[in-house]
PDB file of C-alpha atoms in Angstrom:
ATOM      1  CA  MET A   1     221.431  44.605  82.181  1.00 48.00           C
ATOM      2  CA  LEU A   2     217.760  43.655  81.774  1.00 45.00           C
ATOM      3  CA  ARG A   3     217.148  44.426  85.454  1.00 49.00           C
ATOM      4  CA  TYR A   4     218.440  47.988  85.047  1.00 46.00           C
ATOM      5  CA  VAL A   5     216.297  48.578  81.951  1.00 44.00           C
ATOM      6  CA  LEU A   6     213.194  47.430  83.847  1.00 45.00           C
ATOM      7  CA  LEU A   7     214.003  49.666  86.819  1.00 49.00           C
ATOM      8  CA  LEU A   8     214.421  52.682  84.535  1.00 47.00           C
ATOM      9  CA  CYS A   9     211.036  52.030  82.933  1.00 47.00           C
ATOM     10  CA  LEU A  10     209.047  51.537  86.118  1.00 49.00           C
ATOM     11  CA  PRO A  11     208.424  55.291  86.746  1.00 49.00           C
ATOM     12  CA  PHE A  12     206.554  55.530  83.433  1.00 43.00           C
ATOM     13  CA  SER A  13     203.913  53.139  84.753  1.00 42.00           C
ATOM     14  CA  VAL A  14     202.800  55.857  87.223  1.00 45.00           C
ATOM     15  CA  PHE A  15     201.433  57.839  84.267  1.00 43.00           C
ATOM     16  CA  ALA A  16     199.783  54.886  82.577  1.00 41.00           C
ATOM     17  CA  GLN A  17     196.004  54.926  82.278  1.00 45.00           C
ATOM     18  CA  GLU A  18     195.559  51.171  82.823  1.00 48.00           C
ATOM     19  CA  SER A  19     196.860  48.446  85.122  1.00 54.00           C
ATOM     20  CA  PRO A  20     200.655  48.889  85.024  1.00 74.00           C
ATOM     21  CA  PHE A  21     201.466  45.161  84.874  1.00 88.00           C
ATOM     22  CA  SER A  22     200.085  42.075  83.170  1.00 93.00           C
ATOM     23  CA  ILE A  23     201.462  38.577  82.696  1.00 96.00           C
ATOM     24  CA  HIS A  24     200.826  36.178  79.828  1.00 97.00           C
ATOM     25  CA  LEU A  25     201.462  32.491  79.085  1.00 97.00           C
ATOM     26  CA  GLN A  26     201.569  31.101  75.556  1.00 98.00           C
ATOM     27  CA  SER A  27     201.881  27.674  73.952  1.00 98.00           C
ATOM     28  CA  GLY A  28     201.376  26.229  70.491  1.00 98.00           C
ATOM     29  CA  VAL A  29     203.021  25.003  67.292  1.00 97.00           C
ATOM     30  CA  ALA A  30     206.487  26.135  66.150  1.00 96.00           C
ATOM     31  CA  ALA A  31     208.297  25.527  62.849  1.00 93.00           C
ATOM     32  CA  HIS A  32     211.967  25.810  61.923  1.00 87.00           C
ATOM     33  CA  LYS A  33     213.039  23.188  59.352  1.00 80.00           C
ATOM     34  CA  SER A  34     210.642  20.814  61.131  1.00 85.00           C
ATOM     35  CA  ILE A  35     207.438  21.075  63.172  1.00 91.00           C
ATOM     36  CA  GLY A  36     207.318  21.066  66.974  1.00 94.00           C
ATOM     37  CA  TYR A  37     205.970  23.056  69.897  1.00 96.00           C
ATOM     38  CA  TYR A  38     206.798  26.140  71.944  1.00 97.00           C
ATOM     39  CA  MET A  39     206.008  27.496  75.404  1.00 97.00           C
ATOM     40  CA  SER A  40     206.637  31.033  76.599  1.00 97.00           C
ATOM     41  CA  GLY A  41     205.813  33.592  79.253  1.00 97.00           C
ATOM     42  CA  GLU A  42     205.930  37.367  79.202  1.00 97.00           C
ATOM     43  CA  MET A  43     205.157  40.406  81.318  1.00 96.00           C
ATOM     44  CA  ASP A  44     203.865  43.774  80.106  1.00 96.00           C
ATOM     45  CA  ILE A  45     205.201  46.838  81.908  1.00 95.00           C
ATOM     46  CA  THR A  46     203.109  49.808  80.789  1.00 92.00           C
ATOM     47  CA  LEU A  47     205.159  52.812  79.697  1.00 93.00           C
ATOM     48  CA  LEU A  48     202.347  54.950  78.264  1.00 91.00           C
ATOM     49  CA  ASN A  49     198.746  54.274  77.380  1.00 89.00           C
ATOM     50  CA  GLY A  50     198.918  51.759  74.521  1.00 91.00           C
ATOM     51  CA  LEU A  51     202.677  51.158  74.811  1.00 94.00           C
ATOM     52  CA  ALA A  52     204.412  48.573  76.988  1.00 96.00           C
ATOM     53  CA  LEU A  53     207.841  47.064  77.547  1.00 97.00           C
ATOM     54  CA  THR A  54     207.543  43.280  77.306  1.00 97.00           C
ATOM     55  CA  PRO A  55     210.250  40.912  78.596  1.00 97.00           C
ATOM     56  CA  ARG A  56     209.512  37.481  77.080  1.00 98.00           C
ATOM     57  CA  PHE A  57     211.076  34.104  77.862  1.00 97.00           C
ATOM     58  CA  GLY A  58     210.491  30.926  75.902  1.00 96.00           C
ATOM     59  CA  PHE A  59     211.508  27.488  74.726  1.00 96.00           C
ATOM     60  CA  ALA A  60     210.825  25.676  71.455  1.00 96.00           C
ATOM     61  CA  SER A  61     211.530  22.075  70.477  1.00 94.00           C
ATOM     62  CA  MET A  62     211.319  20.738  66.935  1.00 92.00           C
ATOM     63  CA  VAL A  63     213.230  17.523  67.596  1.00 86.00           C
ATOM     64  CA  PRO A  64     211.833  14.466  65.754  1.00 78.00           C
ATOM     65  CA  ASN A  65     210.292  11.812  67.961  1.00 69.00           C
ATOM     66  CA  THR A  66     213.076   9.361  67.243  1.00 72.00           C
ATOM     67  CA  PHE A  67     216.480   8.348  68.567  1.00 74.00           C
ATOM     68  CA  ILE A  68     219.740   9.295  66.885  1.00 75.00           C
ATOM     69  CA  SER A  69     223.357   9.215  68.001  1.00 75.00           C
ATOM     70  CA  ALA A  70     226.711   9.866  66.363  1.00 76.00           C
ATOM     71  CA  THR A  71     230.172   9.451  67.874  1.00 79.00           C
ATOM     72  CA  TYR A  72     233.478  10.486  66.353  1.00 75.00           C
ATOM     73  CA  SER A  73     237.010   9.963  67.604  1.00 81.00           C
ATOM     74  CA  PRO A  74     240.377   9.766  65.785  1.00 83.00           C
ATOM     75  CA  ASN A  75     240.182   5.975  65.841  1.00 81.00           C
ATOM     76  CA  SER A  76     236.511   5.242  65.275  1.00 78.00           C
ATOM     77  CA  THR A  77     233.170   6.566  64.100  1.00 76.00           C
ATOM     78  CA  SER A  78     229.784   5.143  65.030  1.00 78.00           C
ATOM     79  CA  HIS A  79     226.116   6.035  64.836  1.00 74.00           C
ATOM     80  CA  GLY A  80     222.827   4.664  66.088  1.00 75.00           C
ATOM     81  CA  TYR A  81     219.119   4.815  65.350  1.00 73.00           C
ATOM     82  CA  PRO A  82     215.964   2.936  66.433  1.00 70.00           C
ATOM     83  CA  ALA A  83     215.701  -0.814  65.853  1.00 68.00           C
ATOM     84  CA  ASP A  84     213.184  -0.273  63.040  1.00 69.00           C
ATOM     85  CA  GLY A  85     215.535   2.197  61.339  1.00 69.00           C
ATOM     86  CA  PRO A  86     215.241   5.903  60.425  1.00 75.00           C
ATOM     87  CA  ARG A  87     211.797   7.077  59.351  1.00 76.00           C
ATOM     88  CA  GLN A  88     213.076   8.984  56.310  1.00 79.00           C
ATOM     89  CA  GLU A  89     216.229   9.831  54.400  1.00 84.00           C
ATOM     90  CA  GLU A  90     216.557  13.255  56.049  1.00 84.00           C
ATOM     91  CA  GLU A  91     215.982  13.822  59.778  1.00 83.00           C
ATOM     92  CA  TYR A  92     216.038  17.361  61.216  1.00 82.00           C
ATOM     93  CA  GLY A  93     215.967  18.624  64.773  1.00 86.00           C
ATOM     94  CA  THR A  94     216.060  22.054  66.436  1.00 90.00           C
ATOM     95  CA  GLN A  95     215.832  23.354  69.999  1.00 93.00           C
ATOM     96  CA  VAL A  96     215.765  27.011  71.017  1.00 94.00           C
ATOM     97  CA  SER A  97     215.585  28.787  74.365  1.00 95.00           C
ATOM     98  CA  TYR A  98     215.467  32.569  74.487  1.00 96.00           C
ATOM     99  CA  ALA A  99     215.017  35.763  76.479  1.00 97.00           C
ATOM    100  CA  ALA A 100     213.635  38.706  74.518  1.00 97.00           C
ATOM    101  CA  LEU A 101     212.998  42.375  75.222  1.00 97.00           C
ATOM    102  CA  LEU A 102     210.118  43.704  73.137  1.00 98.00           C
ATOM    103  CA  LEU A 103     208.171  46.912  72.682  1.00 98.00           C
ATOM    104  CA  THR A 104     204.445  46.226  72.492  1.00 97.00           C
ATOM    105  CA  LEU A 105     201.873  48.496  70.864  1.00 97.00           C
ATOM    106  CA  LYS A 106     198.239  48.032  72.034  1.00 94.00           C
ATOM    107  CA  PRO A 107     196.203  50.525  69.970  1.00 93.00           C
ATOM    108  CA  LEU A 108     192.752  49.586  71.327  1.00 91.00           C
ATOM    109  CA  GLU A 109     193.756  51.057  74.697  1.00 88.00           C
ATOM    110  CA  TRP A 110     193.636  54.519  73.153  1.00 88.00           C
ATOM    111  CA  TRP A 111     189.828  54.244  73.086  1.00 84.00           C
ATOM    112  CA  GLY A 112     189.300  53.330  76.725  1.00 74.00           C
ATOM    113  CA  LYS A 113     190.734  52.024  79.960  1.00 71.00           C
ATOM    114  CA  ASN A 114     191.101  48.217  80.320  1.00 68.00           C
ATOM    115  CA  PRO A 115     189.097  47.364  77.167  1.00 80.00           C
ATOM    116  CA  LYS A 116     187.567  43.916  76.684  1.00 90.00           C
ATOM    117  CA  HIS A 117     189.506  43.446  73.439  1.00 92.00           C
ATOM    118  CA  GLU A 118     193.294  43.701  73.250  1.00 93.00           C
ATOM    119  CA  LEU A 119     195.189  43.815  69.958  1.00 95.00           C
ATOM    120  CA  ARG A 120     198.976  43.573  70.348  1.00 96.00           C
ATOM    121  CA  PHE A 121     201.962  44.088  68.070  1.00 97.00           C
ATOM    122  CA  SER A 122     205.458  43.485  69.493  1.00 97.00           C
ATOM    123  CA  THR A 123     208.983  43.679  68.094  1.00 97.00           C
ATOM    124  CA  GLY A 124     212.485  43.824  69.580  1.00 97.00           C
ATOM    125  CA  LEU A 125     215.617  41.779  70.242  1.00 97.00           C
ATOM    126  CA  GLN A 126     216.265  38.381  71.761  1.00 96.00           C
ATOM    127  CA  TYR A 127     219.205  36.462  73.207  1.00 96.00           C
ATOM    128  CA  ASN A 128     218.898  32.778  72.410  1.00 94.00           C
ATOM    129  CA  GLY A 129     220.673  29.467  72.744  1.00 93.00           C
ATOM    130  CA  TYR A 130     220.218  27.426  69.580  1.00 91.00           C
ATOM    131  CA  THR A 131     221.008  23.817  68.649  1.00 90.00           C
ATOM    132  CA  THR A 132     220.175  22.078  65.387  1.00 88.00           C
ATOM    133  CA  TYR A 133     221.154  18.864  63.640  1.00 86.00           C
ATOM    134  CA  ARG A 134     220.561  17.131  60.327  1.00 86.00           C
ATOM    135  CA  ALA A 135     221.183  13.473  59.534  1.00 84.00           C
ATOM    136  CA  SER A 136     221.037  11.864  56.064  1.00 86.00           C
ATOM    137  CA  TYR A 137     220.725   8.120  55.480  1.00 84.00           C
ATOM    138  CA  ASP A 138     221.143   5.711  52.572  1.00 86.00           C
ATOM    139  CA  MET A 139     217.979   3.648  52.928  1.00 83.00           C
ATOM    140  CA  SER A 140     218.502   1.424  49.886  1.00 83.00           C
ATOM    141  CA  GLU A 141     220.022  -1.337  52.052  1.00 78.00           C
ATOM    142  CA  PRO A 142     218.301  -3.415  54.779  1.00 77.00           C
ATOM    143  CA  ASN A 143     220.526  -1.669  57.358  1.00 78.00           C
ATOM    144  CA  PRO A 144     220.508   2.080  56.554  1.00 81.00           C
ATOM    145  CA  SER A 145     223.887   3.784  56.697  1.00 80.00           C
ATOM    146  CA  LEU A 146     224.565   7.334  57.847  1.00 82.00           C
ATOM    147  CA  THR A 147     225.819   9.384  54.881  1.00 86.00           C
ATOM    148  CA  HIS A 148     225.855  12.875  56.405  1.00 86.00           C
ATOM    149  CA  PHE A 149     225.610  14.365  59.890  1.00 84.00           C
ATOM    150  CA  HIS A 150     225.632  18.067  60.705  1.00 85.00           C
ATOM    151  CA  MET A 151     225.212  19.749  64.088  1.00 86.00           C
ATOM    152  CA  LYS A 152     225.385  23.422  65.058  1.00 88.00           C
ATOM    153  CA  SER A 153     225.009  24.988  68.502  1.00 91.00           C
ATOM    154  CA  TYR A 154     225.630  28.565  69.627  1.00 89.00           C
ATOM    155  CA  PRO A 155     224.248  31.557  71.576  1.00 93.00           C
ATOM    156  CA  SER A 156     223.421  34.790  69.742  1.00 92.00           C
ATOM    157  CA  ILE A 157     221.548  38.093  69.843  1.00 94.00           C
ATOM    158  CA  VAL A 158     219.044  38.235  66.969  1.00 93.00           C
ATOM    159  CA  PRO A 159     215.984  40.259  65.928  1.00 95.00           C
ATOM    160  CA  TYR A 160     212.578  39.286  67.208  1.00 95.00           C
ATOM    161  CA  TYR A 161     210.773  40.282  64.038  1.00 95.00           C
ATOM    162  CA  PHE A 162     207.187  40.442  65.254  1.00 96.00           C
ATOM    163  CA  ASN A 163     204.514  39.036  67.505  1.00 97.00           C
ATOM    164  CA  LEU A 164     200.873  39.689  66.672  1.00 98.00           C
ATOM    165  CA  GLY A 165     198.347  38.770  69.335  1.00 97.00           C
ATOM    166  CA  TYR A 166     194.714  39.173  70.320  1.00 96.00           C
ATOM    167  CA  GLN A 167     193.072  38.689  73.718  1.00 95.00           C
ATOM    168  CA  TYR A 168     189.505  38.909  74.924  1.00 96.00           C
ATOM    169  CA  TYR A 169     189.135  39.716  78.617  1.00 94.00           C
ATOM    170  CA  VAL A 170     186.291  37.712  80.139  1.00 94.00           C
ATOM    171  CA  ASN A 171     186.506  39.999  83.182  1.00 92.00           C
ATOM    172  CA  ASP A 172     188.743  42.867  84.311  1.00 86.00           C
ATOM    173  CA  GLN A 173     191.673  40.515  84.993  1.00 91.00           C
ATOM    174  CA  LEU A 174     191.499  37.316  82.881  1.00 95.00           C
ATOM    175  CA  GLY A 175     192.027  37.286  79.126  1.00 95.00           C
ATOM    176  CA  ILE A 176     192.225  34.490  76.538  1.00 97.00           C
ATOM    177  CA  GLY A 177     193.348  34.730  72.936  1.00 97.00           C
ATOM    178  CA  ALA A 178     195.806  33.699  70.243  1.00 98.00           C
ATOM    179  CA  GLU A 179     199.098  34.825  68.700  1.00 98.00           C
ATOM    180  CA  VAL A 180     201.372  34.359  65.697  1.00 98.00           C
ATOM    181  CA  GLY A 181     204.975  35.458  65.345  1.00 97.00           C
ATOM    182  CA  LEU A 182     208.414  35.168  63.781  1.00 95.00           C
ATOM    183  CA  ASP A 183     211.806  35.500  65.436  1.00 92.00           C
ATOM    184  CA  GLY A 184     215.278  35.553  63.926  1.00 88.00           C
ATOM    185  CA  THR A 185     216.469  32.062  64.855  1.00 84.00           C
ATOM    186  CA  ASP A 186     219.554  30.956  62.895  1.00 79.00           C
ATOM    187  CA  GLY A 187     219.464  33.900  60.504  1.00 76.00           C
ATOM    188  CA  ASP A 188     216.150  33.017  58.877  1.00 79.00           C
ATOM    189  CA  GLY A 189     213.331  32.628  61.375  1.00 86.00           C
ATOM    190  CA  MET A 190     211.229  30.399  63.572  1.00 92.00           C
ATOM    191  CA  ALA A 191     207.503  30.802  62.972  1.00 95.00           C
ATOM    192  CA  TYR A 192     204.926  29.972  65.616  1.00 97.00           C
ATOM    193  CA  ALA A 193     201.211  30.139  66.327  1.00 98.00           C
ATOM    194  CA  GLY A 194     199.471  29.384  69.593  1.00 98.00           C
ATOM    195  CA  LEU A 195     197.000  30.215  72.324  1.00 98.00           C
ATOM    196  CA  ARG A 196     197.594  32.744  75.075  1.00 97.00           C
ATOM    197  CA  VAL A 197     196.221  33.461  78.531  1.00 97.00           C
ATOM    198  CA  GLY A 198     196.682  36.857  80.193  1.00 94.00           C
ATOM    199  CA  LEU A 199     196.182  38.240  83.690  1.00 93.00           C
ATOM    200  CA  ARG A 200     196.068  41.938  84.544  1.00 89.00           C
ATOM    201  CA  LEU A 201     197.599  42.699  87.920  1.00 83.00           C
TER     202      LEU A 201
END
């Protein structure tokens, strides 16, 4: 489906007043119930001057740097944690991978071709695979006991609320900058902020 959408949009790039393609890599800090990191890549396909179609692919991990296991069967239940015990009474973890299709507005392009400064605002939809868990412990005893364990994993199509980015092009091809954003992970949102590198083709 995505391939057909991209093919339909390619003719618009003939009328664009700037380089029809650019690629970008991003990485930084992500937050959804806990703090972690994200990495992503995207490609701008210019539709009109100042407007681009942006396929974006990414991964985020907010899994605590600790070990946890839980096993359930009709005859037994067991759990595990590091030798020095859980770090806190509540441990959270989330992982997300996604493919998004965004529309990107770049208003500074209306004042010139291939400007040094690029301001971006993107919004759209994403398809993601999402896994989260929460573990609660009673830490009043020398050997903490697991009192609650919850895990949820599913694929879904959700809104990609916004991505706001800025890039400064050190030459006609290479740009560096930063971004912030919020997507619709698990019905509320995963926030992120990071650095970005762009290359005009």
